[in-house]
mmCIF file of C-alpha atoms in Angstrom:
data_model
loop_
_atom_site.group_PDB
_atom_site.id
_atom_site.type_symbol
_atom_site.label_atom_id
_atom_site.label_comp_id
_atom_site.label_asym_id
_atom_site.label_seq_id
_atom_site.Cartn_x
_atom_site.Cartn_y
_atom_site.Cartn_z
ATOM 1 C CA MET A 251 -17.336 28.621 -30.685
ATOM 2 C CA ASN A 252 -19.570 31.414 -29.381
ATOM 3 C CA HIS A 253 -22.354 30.478 -27.006
ATOM 4 C CA GLN A 254 -25.848 30.373 -28.438
ATOM 5 C CA LEU A 255 -29.259 30.498 -26.747
ATOM 6 C CA SER A 256 -30.478 26.918 -26.465
ATOM 7 C CA ASN A 257 -33.676 25.565 -27.925
ATOM 8 C CA THR A 258 -35.699 24.417 -24.917
ATOM 9 C CA THR A 259 -37.386 21.649 -26.901
ATOM 10 C CA THR A 260 -35.726 18.310 -26.353
ATOM 11 C CA ALA A 261 -36.898 14.882 -27.409
ATOM 12 C CA ASN A 262 -38.367 13.007 -24.414
ATOM 13 C CA SER A 263 -36.142 10.090 -25.264
ATOM 14 C CA PHE A 264 -33.009 12.131 -24.587
ATOM 15 C CA LEU A 265 -32.285 11.205 -20.998
ATOM 16 C CA PRO A 266 -28.528 10.791 -20.623
ATOM 17 C CA MET A 267 -27.077 9.604 -17.319
ATOM 18 C CA VAL A 268 -26.102 12.728 -15.357
ATOM 19 C CA SER A 269 -23.585 12.987 -12.513
ATOM 20 C CA VAL A 270 -23.948 16.080 -10.353
ATOM 21 C CA VAL A 271 -20.708 16.990 -8.546
ATOM 22 C CA VAL A 272 -20.810 19.358 -5.529
ATOM 23 C CA PRO A 273 -17.670 20.304 -3.552
ATOM 24 C CA ILE A 274 -18.375 21.023 0.082
ATOM 25 C CA TYR A 275 -16.272 22.715 2.768
ATOM 26 C CA ASN A 276 -17.892 23.217 6.161
ATOM 27 C CA GLY A 277 -21.308 23.128 4.523
ATOM 28 C CA GLU A 278 -23.316 21.533 7.287
ATOM 29 C CA ILE A 279 -25.644 24.558 7.528
ATOM 30 C CA ASP A 280 -26.290 24.626 3.759
ATOM 31 C CA LEU A 281 -26.812 20.900 3.240
ATOM 32 C CA PRO A 282 -30.489 20.561 4.332
ATOM 33 C CA GLU A 283 -31.632 23.147 1.802
ATOM 34 C CA LEU A 284 -29.294 21.854 -0.908
ATOM 35 C CA ILE A 285 -30.482 18.272 -0.555
ATOM 36 C CA SER A 286 -34.106 19.434 -0.478
ATOM 37 C CA CYS A 287 -33.458 21.081 -3.872
ATOM 38 C CA LEU A 288 -31.901 17.918 -5.214
ATOM 39 C CA LEU A 289 -34.871 15.880 -4.055
ATOM 40 C CA SER A 290 -37.160 18.249 -5.924
ATOM 41 C CA GLN A 291 -35.428 17.789 -9.308
ATOM 42 C CA SER A 292 -37.831 16.839 -12.134
ATOM 43 C CA TYR A 293 -35.181 14.795 -13.971
ATOM 44 C CA PRO A 294 -35.787 10.997 -13.651
ATOM 45 C CA LYS A 295 -34.248 9.834 -10.373
ATOM 46 C CA ASN A 296 -32.841 6.706 -11.972
ATOM 47 C CA ARG A 297 -30.890 8.794 -14.497
ATOM 48 C CA VAL A 298 -28.952 11.040 -12.068
ATOM 49 C CA GLU A 299 -26.469 10.591 -9.258
ATOM 50 C CA TYR A 300 -25.283 13.217 -6.764
ATOM 51 C CA LEU A 301 -21.611 13.079 -5.815
ATOM 52 C CA LEU A 302 -21.236 15.285 -2.767
ATOM 53 C CA VAL A 303 -17.532 15.720 -1.985
ATOM 54 C CA ASP A 304 -16.421 16.797 1.442
ATOM 55 C CA ASN A 305 -13.187 18.833 1.192
ATOM 56 C CA ASN A 306 -11.652 18.306 4.612
ATOM 57 C CA SER A 307 -14.436 20.010 6.574
ATOM 58 C CA SER A 308 -14.032 20.686 10.256
ATOM 59 C CA ASP A 309 -17.784 20.524 10.977
ATOM 60 C CA ARG A 310 -20.184 17.560 10.626
ATOM 61 C CA THR A 311 -20.494 17.790 6.861
ATOM 62 C CA PHE A 312 -19.383 14.254 6.087
ATOM 63 C CA THR A 313 -21.521 12.727 8.849
ATOM 64 C CA TYR A 314 -24.518 14.566 7.441
ATOM 65 C CA LEU A 315 -23.752 13.382 3.936
ATOM 66 C CA LYS A 316 -23.558 9.749 4.985
ATOM 67 C CA ALA A 317 -26.818 9.947 6.880
ATOM 68 C CA SER A 318 -28.518 11.666 3.917
ATOM 69 C CA ALA A 319 -27.286 8.976 1.545
ATOM 70 C CA GLU A 320 -28.712 6.191 3.686
ATOM 71 C CA ASN A 321 -32.185 7.684 4.004
ATOM 72 C CA SER A 322 -32.683 9.343 0.631
ATOM 73 C CA SER A 323 -34.888 8.469 -2.308
ATOM 74 C CA ILE A 324 -32.213 9.816 -4.687
ATOM 75 C CA THR A 325 -28.703 8.423 -5.310
ATOM 76 C CA ILE A 326 -26.391 10.366 -3.046
ATOM 77 C CA ARG A 327 -22.715 9.269 -3.037
ATOM 78 C CA PRO A 328 -20.716 10.899 -0.197
ATOM 79 C CA LEU A 329 -17.029 11.276 -1.075
ATOM 80 C CA SER A 330 -13.996 12.835 0.529
ATOM 81 C CA GLU A 331 -11.050 14.846 -0.777
ATOM 82 C CA ASN A 332 -8.706 15.423 2.145
ATOM 83 C CA LYS A 333 -5.320 15.672 0.457
ATOM 84 C CA ILE A 334 -5.746 19.032 -1.322
ATOM 85 C CA GLN A 335 -7.733 21.926 0.101
ATOM 86 C CA SER A 336 -9.334 23.177 -3.124
ATOM 87 C CA SER A 337 -12.829 23.015 -4.572
ATOM 88 C CA TYR A 338 -11.313 22.039 -7.875
ATOM 89 C CA ALA A 339 -9.519 19.056 -6.321
ATOM 90 C CA ALA A 340 -12.851 18.084 -4.750
ATOM 91 C CA ARG A 341 -14.612 18.337 -8.095
ATOM 92 C CA ASN A 342 -11.956 16.145 -9.649
ATOM 93 C CA THR A 343 -12.613 13.502 -6.952
ATOM 94 C CA GLY A 344 -16.278 13.613 -7.912
ATOM 95 C CA ILE A 345 -15.581 13.384 -11.644
ATOM 96 C CA ARG A 346 -13.356 10.358 -11.233
ATOM 97 C CA ALA A 347 -16.115 8.507 -9.345
ATOM 98 C CA ALA A 348 -18.883 9.641 -11.736
ATOM 99 C CA VAL A 349 -20.634 7.283 -14.141
ATOM 100 C CA GLY A 350 -22.591 9.832 -16.131
ATOM 101 C CA GLU A 351 -21.886 10.911 -19.674
ATOM 102 C CA ILE A 352 -22.834 14.483 -18.631
ATOM 103 C CA ILE A 353 -21.094 15.948 -15.535
ATOM 104 C CA ALA A 354 -23.007 18.816 -13.947
ATOM 105 C CA PHE A 355 -21.641 21.169 -11.266
ATOM 106 C CA THR A 356 -23.109 23.355 -8.588
ATOM 107 C CA ASP A 357 -22.077 24.479 -5.113
ATOM 108 C CA ALA A 358 -23.248 23.739 -1.569
ATOM 109 C CA ASP A 359 -24.577 27.271 -1.036
ATOM 110 C CA CYS A 360 -26.558 27.209 -4.265
ATOM 111 C CA ARG A 361 -30.219 26.374 -4.622
ATOM 112 C CA PRO A 362 -30.969 24.526 -7.906
ATOM 113 C CA GLN A 363 -34.591 24.951 -9.021
ATOM 114 C CA PRO A 364 -36.701 21.857 -9.844
ATOM 115 C CA GLN A 365 -36.201 22.117 -13.626
ATOM 116 C CA TRP A 366 -32.434 22.697 -13.283
ATOM 117 C CA ILE A 367 -31.096 19.377 -14.514
ATOM 118 C CA SER A 368 -33.791 18.847 -17.122
ATOM 119 C CA SER A 369 -33.131 22.281 -18.674
ATOM 120 C CA LEU A 370 -29.335 22.046 -18.300
ATOM 121 C CA ILE A 371 -29.040 18.812 -20.299
ATOM 122 C CA GLN A 372 -31.387 19.837 -23.102
ATOM 123 C CA PRO A 373 -28.764 21.475 -25.335
ATOM 124 C CA PHE A 374 -26.623 18.288 -25.282
ATOM 125 C CA VAL A 375 -29.129 16.671 -27.676
ATOM 126 C CA LYS A 376 -27.012 18.486 -30.283
ATOM 127 C CA PRO A 377 -23.791 16.447 -30.656
ATOM 128 C CA ASP A 378 -21.549 19.488 -31.161
ATOM 129 C CA VAL A 379 -22.512 21.000 -27.747
ATOM 130 C CA VAL A 380 -19.876 20.135 -25.147
ATOM 131 C CA ILE A 381 -20.470 22.778 -22.469
ATOM 132 C CA VAL A 382 -23.747 24.184 -21.161
ATOM 133 C CA ALA A 383 -24.056 27.060 -18.676
ATOM 134 C CA GLY A 384 -27.257 27.595 -16.801
ATOM 135 C CA GLU A 385 -28.348 30.894 -15.224
ATOM 136 C CA ILE A 386 -27.450 32.079 -11.744
ATOM 137 C CA VAL A 387 -29.953 34.408 -10.040
ATOM 138 C CA ALA A 388 -29.931 35.943 -6.578
ATOM 139 C CA LEU A 389 -31.830 34.604 -3.608
ATOM 140 C CA PRO A 390 -34.048 37.365 -2.122
ATOM 141 C CA GLY A 391 -31.961 39.831 -0.135
ATOM 142 C CA ASN A 392 -32.749 42.839 2.066
ATOM 143 C CA THR A 393 -29.424 44.633 2.466
ATOM 144 C CA ILE A 394 -28.250 47.495 0.206
ATOM 145 C CA LEU A 395 -25.274 45.409 -0.929
ATOM 146 C CA GLU A 396 -27.473 42.508 -1.913
ATOM 147 C CA GLN A 397 -29.839 44.817 -3.762
ATOM 148 C CA HIS A 398 -26.946 46.488 -5.530
ATOM 149 C CA ALA A 399 -25.451 43.135 -6.659
ATOM 150 C CA ASN A 400 -28.921 42.082 -7.821
ATOM 151 C CA SER A 401 -29.446 45.274 -9.860
ATOM 152 C CA GLN A 402 -25.993 44.691 -11.472
ATOM 153 C CA GLU A 403 -26.740 40.980 -12.066
ATOM 154 C CA THR A 404 -23.316 40.321 -10.582
ATOM 155 C CA LEU A 405 -23.672 36.524 -10.628
ATOM 156 C CA SER A 406 -25.313 36.228 -14.049
ATOM 157 C CA GLN A 407 -23.649 33.962 -16.554
ATOM 158 C CA LYS A 408 -24.177 36.595 -19.244
ATOM 159 C CA HIS A 409 -20.981 38.251 -17.965
ATOM 160 C CA THR A 410 -18.826 35.150 -18.237
ATOM 161 C CA LEU A 411 -20.462 33.950 -21.460
ATOM 162 C CA GLY A 412 -19.675 37.389 -22.909
ATOM 163 C CA HIS A 413 -16.072 37.400 -21.769
ATOM 164 C CA SER A 414 -13.864 39.273 -24.258
ATOM 165 C CA PHE A 415 -11.218 36.509 -24.302
ATOM 166 C CA CYS A 416 -13.529 33.444 -24.621
ATOM 167 C CA PRO A 417 -16.920 32.426 -23.202
ATOM 168 C CA TYR A 418 -17.122 30.266 -20.108
ATOM 169 C CA GLY A 419 -19.614 29.201 -17.493
ATOM 170 C CA GLN A 420 -19.239 29.365 -13.706
ATOM 171 C CA THR A 421 -19.149 26.030 -11.821
ATOM 172 C CA ALA A 422 -22.109 27.153 -9.727
ATOM 173 C CA ASN A 423 -24.179 26.137 -12.737
ATOM 174 C CA LEU A 424 -22.300 24.289 -15.448
ATOM 175 C CA ALA A 425 -22.386 20.954 -17.322
ATOM 176 C CA ILE A 426 -19.651 19.364 -19.448
ATOM 177 C CA ARG A 427 -19.583 16.221 -21.573
ATOM 178 C CA ARG A 428 -17.424 13.578 -19.903
ATOM 179 C CA ILE A 429 -15.682 12.848 -23.228
ATOM 180 C CA ALA A 430 -14.367 16.455 -23.322
ATOM 181 C CA LEU A 431 -12.840 15.981 -19.848
ATOM 182 C CA GLU A 432 -11.254 12.730 -20.976
ATOM 183 C CA LYS A 433 -9.552 14.607 -23.806
ATOM 184 C CA VAL A 434 -8.340 17.836 -22.158
ATOM 185 C CA GLY A 435 -8.068 16.780 -18.536
ATOM 186 C CA LEU A 436 -9.831 17.803 -15.341
ATOM 187 C CA PHE A 437 -9.532 20.917 -13.217
ATOM 188 C CA ARG A 438 -6.215 22.182 -12.065
ATOM 189 C CA PRO A 439 -6.356 20.831 -8.495
ATOM 190 C CA TYR A 440 -4.076 23.424 -6.915
ATOM 191 C CA LEU A 441 -5.798 26.411 -8.461
ATOM 192 C CA THR A 442 -7.885 28.332 -5.922
ATOM 193 C CA THR A 443 -9.904 30.545 -8.301
ATOM 194 C CA GLY A 444 -10.462 30.848 -12.064
ATOM 195 C CA GLY A 445 -10.622 27.098 -12.647
ATOM 196 C CA ASP A 446 -14.073 27.249 -14.299
ATOM 197 C CA ALA A 447 -12.767 29.617 -17.014
ATOM 198 C CA ASP A 448 -9.637 27.584 -17.416
ATOM 199 C CA ILE A 449 -11.364 24.275 -18.022
ATOM 200 C CA CYS A 450 -13.959 25.757 -20.414
ATOM 201 C CA TRP A 451 -11.225 27.526 -22.404
ATOM 202 C CA ARG A 452 -9.111 24.419 -22.666
ATOM 203 C CA ILE A 453 -12.099 22.543 -24.057
ATOM 204 C CA LEU A 454 -13.112 25.240 -26.502
ATOM 205 C CA GLN A 455 -9.576 25.926 -27.691
ATOM 206 C CA GLU A 456 -9.230 22.239 -28.633
ATOM 207 C CA ASN A 457 -12.265 22.719 -30.953
ATOM 208 C CA LEU A 458 -14.089 19.822 -29.308
ATOM 209 C CA GLY A 459 -17.435 21.580 -29.631
ATOM 210 C CA ARG A 460 -19.245 24.665 -28.529
ATOM 211 C CA CYS A 461 -20.847 26.221 -25.471
ATOM 212 C CA GLU A 462 -24.514 26.998 -25.105
ATOM 213 C CA PHE A 463 -26.557 28.936 -22.595
ATOM 214 C CA ALA A 464 -29.597 27.337 -20.936
ATOM 215 C CA PRO A 465 -31.406 30.292 -19.312
ATOM 216 C CA GLU A 466 -34.173 28.120 -17.836
ATOM 217 C CA ALA A 467 -31.657 26.001 -15.910
ATOM 218 C CA ILE A 468 -31.735 28.211 -12.856
ATOM 219 C CA VAL A 469 -29.623 28.046 -9.727
ATOM 220 C CA GLN A 470 -30.151 30.590 -6.947
ATOM 221 C CA HIS A 471 -27.223 31.971 -4.943
ATOM 222 C CA ARG A 472 -26.998 34.489 -2.105
ATOM 223 C CA HIS A 473 -25.185 37.787 -2.588
ATOM 224 C CA ARG A 474 -22.713 39.145 -0.074
ATOM 225 C CA THR A 475 -24.251 41.086 2.797
ATOM 226 C CA THR A 476 -21.236 42.953 4.277
ATOM 227 C CA PHE A 477 -18.455 45.096 2.909
ATOM 228 C CA LYS A 478 -15.948 42.600 4.278
ATOM 229 C CA GLU A 479 -17.578 39.814 2.305
ATOM 230 C CA LEU A 480 -17.908 41.991 -0.764
ATOM 231 C CA LYS A 481 -14.252 42.970 -0.653
ATOM 232 C CA SER A 482 -13.195 39.306 -0.302
ATOM 233 C CA GLN A 483 -15.407 38.378 -3.298
ATOM 234 C CA TRP A 484 -13.921 41.041 -5.589
ATOM 235 C CA ARG A 485 -10.375 40.404 -4.473
ATOM 236 C CA ARG A 486 -10.907 36.800 -5.490
ATOM 237 C CA TYR A 487 -12.095 37.984 -8.893
ATOM 238 C CA GLY A 488 -8.849 39.959 -9.150
ATOM 239 C CA ARG A 489 -6.747 36.940 -8.238
ATOM 240 C CA SER A 490 -8.609 34.946 -10.842
ATOM 241 C CA ASN A 491 -7.790 37.541 -13.488
ATOM 242 C CA ARG A 492 -4.091 37.410 -12.607
ATOM 243 C CA TYR A 493 -4.023 33.614 -12.739
ATOM 244 C CA LEU A 494 -5.864 33.530 -16.059
ATOM 245 C CA HIS A 495 -3.451 36.127 -17.401
ATOM 246 C CA GLU A 496 -0.555 33.834 -16.539
ATOM 247 C CA LEU A 497 -2.249 30.724 -17.913
ATOM 248 C CA HIS A 498 -4.028 32.123 -21.009
ATOM 249 C CA GLY A 499 -2.820 35.631 -21.615
ATOM 250 C CA VAL A 500 -6.012 37.345 -20.479
ATOM 251 C CA GLU A 501 -5.738 41.137 -20.361
ATOM 252 C CA LEU A 502 -5.192 42.550 -16.881
ATOM 253 C CA MET A 503 -7.535 45.143 -15.399
ATOM 254 C CA ARG A 504 -6.172 48.671 -15.368
ATOM 255 C CA GLU A 505 -5.717 50.470 -12.065
ATOM 256 C CA ILE A 506 -8.386 52.873 -10.879
ATOM 257 C CA THR A 507 -6.218 55.356 -8.951
ATOM 258 C CA LEU A 508 -7.122 57.138 -5.798
ATOM 259 C CA LYS A 509 -7.063 60.407 -7.795
ATOM 260 C CA GLU A 510 -9.579 58.952 -10.241
ATOM 261 C CA CYS A 511 -11.720 57.639 -7.392
ATOM 262 C CA GLY A 512 -11.652 61.124 -5.811
ATOM 263 C CA TYR A 513 -12.752 62.750 -9.064
ATOM 264 C CA ARG A 514 -15.577 60.318 -9.632
ATOM 265 C CA LEU A 515 -16.792 60.646 -6.026
ATOM 266 C CA ILE A 516 -16.879 64.457 -6.277
ATOM 267 C CA ARG A 517 -18.766 64.135 -9.560
ATOM 268 C CA TRP A 518 -21.134 61.687 -7.897
ATOM 269 C CA LEU A 519 -21.830 64.016 -4.985
ATOM 270 C CA LEU A 520 -22.306 67.141 -7.099
ATOM 271 C CA LYS A 521 -24.169 65.679 -10.079
ATOM 272 C CA GLU A 522 -25.423 62.121 -9.636
ATOM 273 C CA VAL A 523 -26.713 62.379 -6.029
ATOM 274 C CA PRO A 524 -28.958 65.408 -6.698
ATOM 275 C CA LYS A 525 -30.212 63.947 -9.963
ATOM 276 C CA ASP A 526 -30.892 60.465 -8.540
ATOM 277 C CA SER A 527 -32.415 61.983 -5.391
ATOM 278 C CA MET A 528 -34.993 63.838 -7.451
ATOM 279 C CA LYS A 529 -35.735 60.601 -9.312
ATOM 280 C CA ALA A 530 -36.156 58.825 -5.977
ATOM 281 C CA ILE A 531 -38.614 61.444 -4.764
ATOM 282 C CA ALA A 532 -40.565 60.848 -7.992
ATOM 283 C CA GLY A 533 -40.489 57.131 -7.367
ATOM 284 C CA LYS A 534 -38.204 56.442 -10.356
ATOM 285 C CA ALA A 535 -35.032 55.550 -8.462
ATOM 286 C CA THR A 536 -34.026 53.909 -5.166
ATOM 287 C CA LEU A 537 -31.232 54.245 -2.607
ATOM 288 C CA VAL A 538 -29.444 51.457 -4.473
ATOM 289 C CA ASP A 539 -29.407 53.613 -7.645
ATOM 290 C CA ILE A 540 -27.980 56.520 -5.685
ATOM 291 C CA LEU A 541 -25.160 54.419 -4.214
ATOM 292 C CA ASN A 542 -24.126 52.668 -7.465
ATOM 293 C CA THR A 543 -20.995 54.748 -8.022
ATOM 294 C CA PRO A 544 -19.320 54.440 -4.581
ATOM 295 C CA ILE A 545 -20.064 50.706 -4.331
ATOM 296 C CA GLY A 546 -18.807 50.199 -7.895
ATOM 297 C CA LEU A 547 -15.561 52.029 -7.057
ATOM 298 C CA PHE A 548 -15.183 49.944 -3.920
ATOM 299 C CA THR A 549 -15.478 46.673 -5.821
ATOM 300 C CA ALA A 550 -13.184 47.846 -8.629
ATOM 301 C CA ARG A 551 -10.478 48.816 -6.156
ATOM 302 C CA ALA A 552 -10.843 45.488 -4.349
ATOM 303 C CA ARG A 553 -10.521 43.594 -7.650
ATOM 304 C CA TYR A 554 -7.434 45.480 -8.696
ATOM 305 C CA SER A 555 -5.866 44.926 -5.277
ATOM 306 C CA GLY A 556 -6.479 41.169 -5.597
ATOM 307 C CA GLN A 557 -5.002 41.180 -9.090
ATOM 308 C CA GLN A 558 -1.859 43.027 -7.997
ATOM 309 C CA GLU A 559 -1.160 40.852 -4.984
ATOM 310 C CA ALA A 560 -1.799 37.458 -6.646
ATOM 311 C CA GLN A 561 0.978 35.247 -7.792
ATOM 312 C CA LEU A 562 0.218 31.992 -9.594
ATOM 313 C CA PRO A 563 1.722 29.076 -7.633
ATOM 314 C CA GLU A 564 3.855 26.769 -9.779
ATOM 315 C CA ASN A 565 1.787 23.713 -8.835
ATOM 316 C CA ALA A 566 -1.367 25.465 -10.083
ATOM 317 C CA LYS A 567 -0.224 24.715 -13.625
ATOM 318 C CA ILE A 568 -0.755 21.005 -13.014
ATOM 319 C CA ILE A 569 -3.781 19.492 -14.760
ATOM 320 C CA ASP A 570 -5.335 16.328 -13.326
ATOM 321 C CA ARG A 571 -6.301 13.480 -15.688
ATOM 322 C CA LEU A 572 -8.941 10.889 -15.702
#
């Protein structure tokens, strides 16, 4: 059941029909670049459809989607999910309308590279592969927070594929066989975070097949640029952990107390800063290296706060079905 590195050699005749599902909420600004990336895909245009699902946006997202569908050389199917405000409900709307035997997922603020679909479907040539996770890398960033996240490879699938409970892939870059969704159900539509882990674990725990990593299936994503955005991101990770604890028994994160934070910050000031400053003078370290400890403590505290405050809604236990 453990993920394995995929063999990038696939028979040219293996060209399954692929449905790419993208949930979108107020994504008008992101759509031009996203659609440009979809137009650049190397996978045969007649073997892929793009189901772009507007999730009750208040901007001109759906208008833009309809115009793009009318004037595009690729198959774009604009859809709406206006009943439930949740990216997972929007993904379910896309899955229900999909015709592909492979369902691929990404997000509106992601930038799939030209070989994305071609590389992502390659492992499915092996019948026992039911989930494939591609890699997520950072778009170029200039701020300290972006550079820190990039140095930590915060978005990389290696973290989720190496999860101590069970491997999973993030929906920013994920593909699942439709038959697996038919057997275990779709996403939990009322869940607001953690749904990617939940659906992968339900599939793997049913022993329907295994998960593989496709490192050449690359999607780019932008890191957070402000402390407010960073705090929101890590609080969401904490909520996800709480929800997955309730649904699957995942171990909760321990608290990093203010006393422990104080001790580690003093140690950082007295030991790490002088040491890393000397390295920086010698050209062997950067400001990002010097600031690793305080930023890491900030994100850890934010994650724990999100975990403590979260409470799984009763309706989040509902699983949609095809």
